[in-house]
Short mmCIF file of C-alpha atoms in Angstrom, two decimals:
data_model
loop_
_atom_site.label_atom_id
_atom_site.label_comp_id
_atom_site.label_asym_id
_atom_site.label_seq_id
_atom_site.Cartn_x
_atom_site.Cartn_y
_atom_site.Cartn_z
CA MET A 11 -56.10 -81.89 39.60
CA LEU A 12 -54.59 -78.51 40.29
CA ARG A 13 -55.39 -76.99 36.91
CA ALA A 14 -59.10 -76.44 37.46
CA PRO A 15 -58.73 -74.39 40.69
CA ILE A 16 -56.07 -72.27 39.07
CA ARG A 17 -58.32 -71.57 36.12
CA ARG A 18 -61.16 -70.71 38.48
CA VAL A 19 -58.97 -68.36 40.49
CA LEU A 20 -57.77 -66.64 37.35
CA THR A 21 -61.25 -66.33 36.00
CA ILE A 22 -62.65 -64.97 39.23
CA SER A 23 -59.77 -62.52 39.56
CA ALA A 24 -60.17 -61.33 36.02
CA LEU A 25 -63.87 -60.82 36.50
CA ALA A 26 -63.41 -59.09 39.84
CA LEU A 27 -60.75 -56.56 38.67
CA PRO A 28 -63.14 -54.18 36.93
CA LEU A 29 -65.27 -54.14 40.06
CA LEU A 30 -62.45 -53.68 42.57
CA ALA A 31 -60.23 -51.20 40.64
CA PRO A 32 -61.15 -47.62 39.64
CA GLN A 33 -62.02 -47.23 36.00
CA VAL A 34 -59.07 -45.94 33.94
CA GLY A 35 -61.40 -43.59 32.13
CA ASP A 36 -62.36 -42.05 35.47
CA VAL A 37 -58.78 -41.74 36.80
CA LEU A 38 -56.92 -40.21 33.83
CA PRO A 39 -59.00 -37.06 33.41
CA SER A 40 -58.68 -36.40 37.13
CA VAL A 41 -54.90 -36.88 37.18
CA VAL A 42 -54.39 -34.83 34.04
CA ALA A 43 -56.61 -32.06 35.36
CA GLU A 44 -54.68 -31.93 38.64
CA ALA A 45 -51.33 -31.85 36.80
CA GLN A 46 -52.54 -29.09 34.49
CA ALA A 47 -53.84 -27.09 37.44
CA ALA A 48 -50.53 -27.46 39.29
CA GLN A 49 -48.55 -26.43 36.19
CA ALA A 50 -50.84 -23.47 35.64
CA VAL A 51 -50.16 -22.29 39.19
CA SER A 52 -46.38 -22.67 38.72
CA TRP A 53 -46.48 -20.81 35.39
CA LYS A 54 -48.49 -18.05 37.01
CA GLU A 55 -45.93 -17.71 39.80
CA TYR A 56 -43.02 -17.83 37.37
CA LEU A 57 -44.45 -15.25 34.98
CA ALA A 58 -45.29 -12.93 37.87
CA ALA A 59 -41.74 -13.24 39.22
CA ARG A 60 -40.20 -12.62 35.80
CA ALA A 61 -42.43 -9.58 35.23
CA ALA A 62 -41.36 -8.12 38.57
CA PHE A 63 -37.69 -8.76 37.75
CA ASN A 64 -37.99 -7.26 34.27
CA ALA A 65 -39.55 -4.12 35.73
CA GLN A 66 -36.65 -3.84 38.19
CA ALA A 67 -34.06 -4.52 35.47
CA SER A 68 -35.67 -2.04 33.09
CA ALA A 69 -35.50 0.68 35.72
CA TYR A 70 -31.83 -0.15 36.36
CA TRP A 71 -30.83 0.00 32.68
CA THR A 72 -32.80 3.20 32.20
CA SER A 73 -30.72 4.74 35.00
CA ILE A 74 -27.55 3.51 33.26
CA ALA A 75 -28.61 5.31 30.05
CA ASP A 76 -29.57 8.45 31.96
CA LYS A 77 -26.19 8.58 33.71
CA ARG A 78 -24.39 8.07 30.40
CA ARG A 79 -26.25 10.99 28.83
CA GLY A 80 -25.37 13.09 31.85
CA ARG A 81 -21.67 12.27 31.56
CA ASN A 82 -21.68 13.09 27.85
CA ALA A 83 -23.30 16.44 28.58
CA LYS A 84 -20.70 17.24 31.24
CA ARG A 85 -17.87 16.36 28.86
CA ARG A 86 -19.27 18.69 26.24
CA GLU A 87 -19.16 21.44 28.86
CA HIS A 88 -15.64 20.37 29.92
CA LEU A 89 -16.85 19.59 33.43
CA ALA A 90 -15.22 17.01 35.70
CA ILE A 91 -16.81 13.56 35.94
CA ALA A 92 -17.42 12.44 39.52
CA LEU A 93 -18.28 9.10 41.13
CA ASP A 94 -21.97 9.96 41.37
CA ASP A 95 -22.10 10.36 37.59
CA TYR A 96 -22.16 6.55 37.42
CA VAL A 97 -24.61 3.92 38.65
CA LEU A 98 -22.74 2.32 41.55
CA THR A 99 -24.94 -0.73 42.12
CA GLN A 100 -24.67 -3.97 40.17
CA PRO A 101 -27.50 -5.04 37.83
CA PRO A 102 -30.34 -6.97 39.48
CA VAL A 103 -30.13 -10.76 39.28
CA TYR A 104 -33.22 -12.93 38.86
CA SER A 105 -33.78 -15.10 41.94
CA GLY A 106 -37.40 -16.24 41.51
CA PRO A 107 -38.79 -19.68 40.66
CA SER A 108 -37.33 -21.63 37.77
CA ARG A 109 -39.09 -21.83 34.45
CA PRO A 110 -41.66 -24.67 34.52
CA PRO A 111 -41.40 -27.45 31.94
CA GLY A 112 -43.37 -27.23 28.73
CA PRO A 113 -44.43 -24.28 26.61
CA SER A 114 -45.42 -21.01 28.22
CA PRO A 115 -49.17 -20.36 28.24
CA GLU A 116 -48.33 -16.88 26.96
CA ALA A 117 -46.01 -18.07 24.21
CA ALA A 118 -46.73 -16.93 20.68
CA PRO A 119 -46.89 -19.58 17.96
CA GLU A 120 -43.38 -20.69 17.11
CA HIS A 121 -41.93 -19.83 13.72
CA PRO A 122 -38.77 -21.34 12.25
CA ARG A 123 -35.76 -19.31 13.30
CA ILE A 124 -34.09 -17.55 10.40
CA TYR A 125 -30.36 -17.03 10.79
CA LYS A 126 -28.73 -14.06 9.11
CA PRO A 127 -25.95 -15.40 6.90
CA ILE A 128 -22.52 -14.60 8.30
CA PRO A 129 -19.75 -14.95 5.73
CA VAL A 130 -16.60 -16.95 6.31
CA VAL A 131 -13.27 -16.37 4.58
CA ALA A 132 -14.25 -18.42 1.53
CA ASP A 133 -17.37 -16.26 1.10
CA LEU A 134 -15.32 -13.06 1.24
CA VAL A 135 -12.91 -14.31 -1.41
CA ALA A 136 -15.80 -15.47 -3.61
CA ALA A 137 -17.53 -12.09 -3.28
CA ALA A 138 -14.33 -10.22 -4.21
CA SER A 139 -14.03 -12.39 -7.29
CA GLN A 140 -17.68 -11.88 -8.26
CA TYR A 141 -17.96 -8.13 -7.74
CA PHE A 142 -14.41 -6.93 -8.45
CA GLN A 143 -12.89 -9.81 -10.45
CA TRP A 144 -10.06 -9.81 -7.95
CA THR A 145 -8.53 -12.14 -5.36
CA PRO A 146 -6.66 -10.88 -2.28
CA GLN A 147 -2.93 -11.52 -2.40
CA ARG A 148 -2.34 -13.89 0.50
CA PRO A 149 1.03 -14.15 2.30
CA ALA A 150 3.36 -17.03 1.52
CA ASN A 151 3.27 -17.83 5.25
CA GLU A 152 2.06 -16.22 8.48
CA LEU A 153 5.45 -14.74 9.34
CA GLU A 154 5.35 -12.72 6.10
CA PHE A 155 2.07 -11.13 7.19
CA LYS A 156 3.37 -10.49 10.70
CA ARG A 157 6.44 -8.73 9.36
CA ALA A 158 4.30 -6.55 7.07
CA TYR A 159 2.00 -5.72 9.98
CA ALA A 160 4.92 -4.92 12.29
CA ARG A 161 6.51 -2.60 9.73
CA PHE A 162 3.33 -0.68 9.10
CA ALA A 163 2.22 -0.57 12.74
CA SER A 164 5.62 0.76 13.85
CA SER A 165 5.72 3.43 11.15
CA ALA A 166 2.16 4.51 12.04
CA GLY A 167 2.97 4.97 15.73
CA LEU A 168 1.78 1.80 17.49
CA THR A 169 4.20 0.34 19.99
CA ARG A 170 5.26 -3.28 19.98
CA GLU A 171 3.64 -3.75 23.39
CA GLN A 172 0.28 -2.41 22.17
CA ALA A 173 0.27 -4.46 18.97
CA VAL A 174 1.49 -7.73 20.47
CA ARG A 175 -0.64 -7.69 23.61
CA VAL A 176 -3.84 -6.77 21.75
CA TYR A 177 -3.06 -9.53 19.24
CA ALA A 178 -2.52 -11.93 22.14
CA PHE A 179 -5.88 -11.00 23.67
CA GLU A 180 -7.90 -10.92 20.45
CA THR A 181 -6.58 -14.12 18.88
CA GLY A 182 -5.62 -16.13 21.96
CA GLY A 183 -1.91 -15.75 21.18
CA ASN A 184 -1.75 -18.00 18.12
CA GLY A 185 -4.14 -16.47 15.60
CA SER A 186 -3.51 -16.00 11.91
CA HIS A 187 -4.29 -13.08 9.61
CA ALA A 188 -7.43 -15.03 8.59
CA SER A 189 -8.57 -16.16 12.05
CA GLN A 190 -12.32 -15.71 12.44
CA SER A 191 -13.88 -15.19 15.82
CA GLY A 192 -15.74 -18.44 16.37
CA PHE A 193 -18.20 -20.94 15.05
CA HIS A 194 -21.29 -22.89 16.11
CA GLY A 195 -20.62 -26.03 14.14
CA THR A 196 -19.91 -24.77 10.64
CA ARG A 197 -21.78 -21.47 11.13
CA ALA A 198 -19.71 -18.38 11.95
CA ILE A 199 -20.86 -16.27 14.90
CA SER A 200 -19.16 -13.06 13.77
CA THR A 201 -17.40 -11.47 10.79
CA ALA A 202 -14.46 -10.46 13.04
CA ILE A 203 -11.22 -11.48 11.33
CA GLY A 204 -7.49 -11.08 11.81
CA TYR A 205 -5.05 -9.83 14.42
CA ASN A 206 -7.42 -7.15 15.75
CA GLN A 207 -10.65 -8.88 14.74
CA LEU A 208 -12.17 -6.44 12.25
CA LEU A 209 -15.88 -6.69 11.52
CA THR A 210 -17.22 -6.05 8.02
CA THR A 211 -18.44 -2.67 9.30
CA ASN A 212 -14.93 -1.82 10.55
CA THR A 213 -13.50 -2.54 7.11
CA VAL A 214 -16.11 -0.46 5.31
CA GLU A 215 -15.57 2.43 7.72
CA LEU A 216 -11.77 2.29 7.48
CA LEU A 217 -11.88 2.18 3.68
CA ALA A 218 -14.21 5.19 3.69
CA GLU A 219 -12.06 7.19 6.10
CA GLN A 220 -8.52 5.98 5.33
CA GLY A 221 -8.87 4.49 1.87
CA GLU A 222 -7.39 7.43 -0.04
CA GLY A 223 -4.31 7.22 2.15
CA PHE A 224 -4.05 3.48 1.47
CA VAL A 225 -4.23 4.16 -2.28
CA LYS A 226 -1.47 6.76 -1.98
CA LEU A 227 0.82 4.35 -0.10
CA LEU A 228 0.26 1.56 -2.63
CA THR A 229 0.88 3.96 -5.51
CA GLU A 230 4.23 4.94 -3.95
CA LYS A 231 5.09 1.26 -3.53
CA ALA A 232 4.12 0.52 -7.13
CA ALA A 233 6.61 3.13 -8.38
CA GLY A 234 9.45 0.87 -7.28
CA LEU A 235 8.11 -2.26 -8.95
CA SER A 236 8.29 -3.59 -12.50
CA GLY A 237 7.07 -6.50 -14.56
CA PRO A 238 4.39 -8.86 -13.18
CA ALA A 239 4.75 -7.41 -9.65
CA ARG A 240 3.91 -3.94 -10.99
CA GLN A 241 0.94 -5.29 -12.93
CA THR A 242 -0.38 -7.05 -9.82
CA MET A 243 -0.02 -3.89 -7.75
CA ASP A 244 -1.65 -1.69 -10.40
CA ARG A 245 -4.62 -4.07 -10.52
CA LYS A 246 -4.89 -4.03 -6.73
CA ILE A 247 -4.83 -0.22 -6.66
CA ALA A 248 -7.62 -0.06 -9.27
CA VAL A 249 -9.76 -2.45 -7.21
CA LEU A 250 -9.03 -0.57 -4.00
CA LYS A 251 -10.15 2.69 -5.59
CA LYS A 252 -13.47 1.10 -6.55
CA MET A 253 -13.90 -0.26 -3.04
CA VAL A 254 -13.20 3.13 -1.51
CA THR A 255 -15.78 4.69 -3.80
CA LEU A 256 -18.37 2.15 -2.66
CA ALA A 257 -17.51 2.69 1.02
CA ARG A 258 -17.85 6.45 0.57
CA SER A 259 -21.14 6.22 -1.30
CA VAL A 260 -23.06 6.65 1.98
CA PRO A 261 -22.71 9.17 4.84
CA ASP A 262 -19.77 8.54 7.18
CA ASP A 263 -21.92 6.86 9.80
CA TRP A 264 -21.54 3.47 11.51
CA SER A 265 -25.12 2.38 10.77
CA GLN A 266 -24.71 3.26 7.09
CA HIS A 267 -21.44 1.37 6.88
CA GLU A 268 -23.08 -1.57 8.64
CA LYS A 269 -25.73 -1.74 5.91
CA ILE A 270 -23.02 -2.04 3.25
CA GLY A 271 -21.15 -4.59 5.36
CA ASP A 272 -24.22 -6.83 5.46
CA THR A 273 -24.28 -7.14 1.66
CA PRO A 274 -22.20 -9.41 -0.61
CA GLN A 275 -20.52 -6.25 -1.94
CA GLY A 276 -19.53 -5.44 1.65
CA TRP A 277 -18.18 -8.96 2.03
CA ALA A 278 -16.00 -8.27 -1.01
CA LEU A 279 -14.60 -5.15 0.70
CA HIS A 280 -13.91 -7.23 3.82
CA ALA A 281 -11.72 -9.55 1.73
CA MET A 282 -9.10 -6.76 1.85
CA VAL A 283 -8.23 -7.80 5.42
CA LEU A 284 -6.64 -10.91 3.89
CA ASP A 285 -4.38 -9.02 1.49
CA ILE A 286 -0.67 -8.85 2.30
CA ASP A 287 -0.49 -5.12 1.44
CA VAL A 288 -3.85 -3.71 2.58
CA GLY A 289 -4.57 -6.11 5.43
CA PRO A 290 -1.80 -4.76 7.72
CA MET A 291 -3.03 -1.21 7.06
CA LEU A 292 -6.58 -2.11 8.07
CA GLN A 293 -5.45 -4.02 11.17
CA THR A 294 -3.18 -1.14 12.24
CA HIS A 295 -5.78 1.58 11.75
CA LYS A 296 -8.34 -0.39 13.75
CA LEU A 297 -6.15 0.39 16.78
CA LEU A 298 -4.61 3.64 15.60
CA THR A 299 -7.99 5.38 15.34
CA SER A 300 -8.45 4.78 19.07
CA VAL A 301 -5.02 6.23 19.84
CA VAL A 302 -5.78 9.30 17.73
CA PHE A 303 -9.26 9.66 19.26
CA ALA A 304 -7.79 9.67 22.78
CA ARG A 305 -5.19 12.25 21.78
CA ILE A 306 -7.81 14.53 20.21
CA LYS A 307 -9.83 14.31 23.43
CA GLY A 308 -6.82 15.55 25.37
CA TYR A 309 -5.55 12.21 26.71
CA THR A 310 -1.84 12.51 26.02
CA ARG A 311 -0.47 9.67 28.15
CA PRO A 312 0.33 6.55 26.08
CA LEU A 313 -2.50 4.02 26.26
CA SER A 314 -1.63 0.72 27.87
CA ALA A 315 -2.51 -2.34 25.81
CA ALA A 316 -5.41 -3.15 28.17
CA GLU A 317 -6.75 0.40 27.89
CA LEU A 318 -6.44 0.27 24.11
CA GLU A 319 -8.30 -3.04 24.13
CA MET A 320 -11.17 -1.48 26.09
CA MET A 321 -11.52 1.09 23.31
CA ASN A 322 -11.16 -1.63 20.69
CA LEU A 323 -13.91 -3.70 22.32
CA THR A 324 -16.45 -1.12 23.42
CA GLY A 325 -15.89 1.74 20.97
CA ASP A 326 -13.72 4.78 21.33
CA GLY A 327 -16.10 7.01 23.29
CA THR A 328 -17.15 4.34 25.79
CA GLY A 329 -13.63 2.98 26.10
CA LEU A 330 -12.16 6.43 26.77
CA ASP A 331 -14.70 6.83 29.56
CA MET A 332 -13.03 3.90 31.32
CA VAL A 333 -9.50 4.90 30.35
CA THR A 334 -9.76 8.41 31.77
CA MET A 335 -11.28 7.24 35.05
CA PRO A 336 -9.03 7.67 38.14
CA SER A 337 -7.78 4.42 39.65
CA ALA A 338 -9.81 4.83 42.86
CA MET A 339 -13.02 5.20 40.88
CA ARG A 340 -12.20 2.15 38.76
CA GLU A 341 -12.48 0.04 41.92
CA GLU A 342 -16.06 1.17 42.53
CA VAL A 343 -17.68 1.69 39.13
CA PRO A 344 -19.53 -1.37 37.75
CA THR A 345 -18.78 -2.48 34.20
CA SER A 346 -22.51 -2.32 33.46
CA ASN A 347 -22.13 1.47 33.05
CA PHE A 348 -20.43 0.85 29.69
CA PHE A 349 -22.89 -1.58 28.09
CA GLN A 350 -26.39 -1.84 26.75
CA ARG A 351 -28.43 -4.43 28.65
CA SER A 352 -28.42 -7.01 25.83
CA GLY A 353 -24.67 -6.72 25.32
CA TYR A 354 -23.93 -6.96 29.03
CA GLU A 355 -26.10 -10.04 29.55
CA ARG A 356 -24.24 -11.82 26.72
CA ASN A 357 -20.82 -10.93 28.15
CA PRO A 358 -19.82 -13.36 30.92
CA VAL A 359 -16.40 -11.68 31.34
CA ALA A 360 -17.95 -8.29 32.14
CA ILE A 361 -20.43 -9.96 34.49
CA ARG A 362 -17.81 -11.95 36.42
CA HIS A 363 -15.28 -9.11 36.51
CA ASN A 364 -17.91 -6.55 37.32
CA THR A 365 -15.92 -3.37 38.04
CA VAL A 366 -13.67 -1.38 35.73
CA ALA A 367 -10.61 -2.30 37.78
CA ARG A 368 -11.40 -6.02 37.64
CA LEU A 369 -12.13 -5.95 33.91
CA LEU A 370 -8.84 -4.20 33.15
CA ALA A 371 -7.01 -6.61 35.46
CA VAL A 372 -8.38 -9.74 33.78
CA THR A 373 -7.60 -8.24 30.37
CA ASP A 374 -4.01 -7.63 31.44
CA SER A 375 -3.81 -11.14 32.90
CA ARG A 376 -4.94 -12.76 29.67
CA MET A 377 -2.54 -10.61 27.70
CA ASP A 378 0.29 -11.70 30.00
CA SER A 379 -0.56 -15.37 29.55
CA ASN A 380 -1.24 -15.33 25.82
CA SER A 381 1.83 -13.22 25.04
CA ASN A 382 3.95 -16.25 25.93
CA LEU A 383 2.42 -18.37 23.17
CA PRO A 384 4.33 -19.00 19.91
CA GLY A 385 2.20 -16.75 17.69
CA ALA A 386 2.59 -13.74 19.96
CA LYS A 387 6.31 -14.34 20.38
CA GLU A 388 6.71 -14.52 16.61
CA LEU A 389 4.87 -11.22 16.18
CA ALA A 390 7.00 -9.58 18.88
CA ALA A 391 10.15 -10.72 17.08
CA ALA A 392 8.84 -9.17 13.85
CA PHE A 393 9.00 -5.65 15.33
#
């Protein structure tokens, strides 16, 4: 007896719904249109805010470049550098609305991102085999490489403190002669390798500038060898000569050396950082060139490890700018004065420790901490 009323109720309700409820076809276009209008307004606000920020940031970084050119000009004239030769304000920070969800209405059509291949150690060894029919002579263990590095670094004029503390900072205190600077998954993010993290361009440049001296030292060492050891050394010297010729086939210019370093032949040259004889020479001269540069520029006081690291990280000219700055000025001068915008914005350490004094202090602090790790202690004992 109850079934018929229920069926009637259901039937009436079902029939009445289209009359009582708004049509879905009417509602959706309205809702979508409102959402699109709201998103368009938010994108408009966001893009306007970003444009205003970019204009402000562009003006700031232009002033950084202008001040740098002014300092360089004063140095050429042997004039003193004063506080007002630097930009003393920090870079502007974006504080506008957040990026709305979805694609930007101004976005260009997306294309697949193409990653430039960055070689890892296996690629360097393979390239050396392919182009020079040679394989770097690897140490029997890490201590053997550290002892070779310590001997050469000491004879060249680096102090134990400089070598060990830079090693501690660059490798985290436990790095090997083949440590590479980091990976995203299996993809390397840099070609920097070893105790002082040489890039392919560093290796090409050092072979071009110091290679003849390396050949001379190996030739002297070969004179005291015989048998298979002599044959191995003679082969290494022949390969090194070819590599030096390749490195010197272009003008002695960083950009030219970078072009070679980006080729498989350049990767083959970079394999020399792994060699027990040549690797310590390359690692030493990566730092020694900064020491010599400072001396040539009239800076005769021994560089602290943190100061040497600034030159190692930012380049000799920029690093010396920080090193020669009086302590009082270091407290006031922002680190942004020593970077390009893109490099600064990718460097969280320079952003957080945003004056010269703070950057040197955090570098020293990390050196202190990492120097207590086993790898750094082992290197210190090798001197």
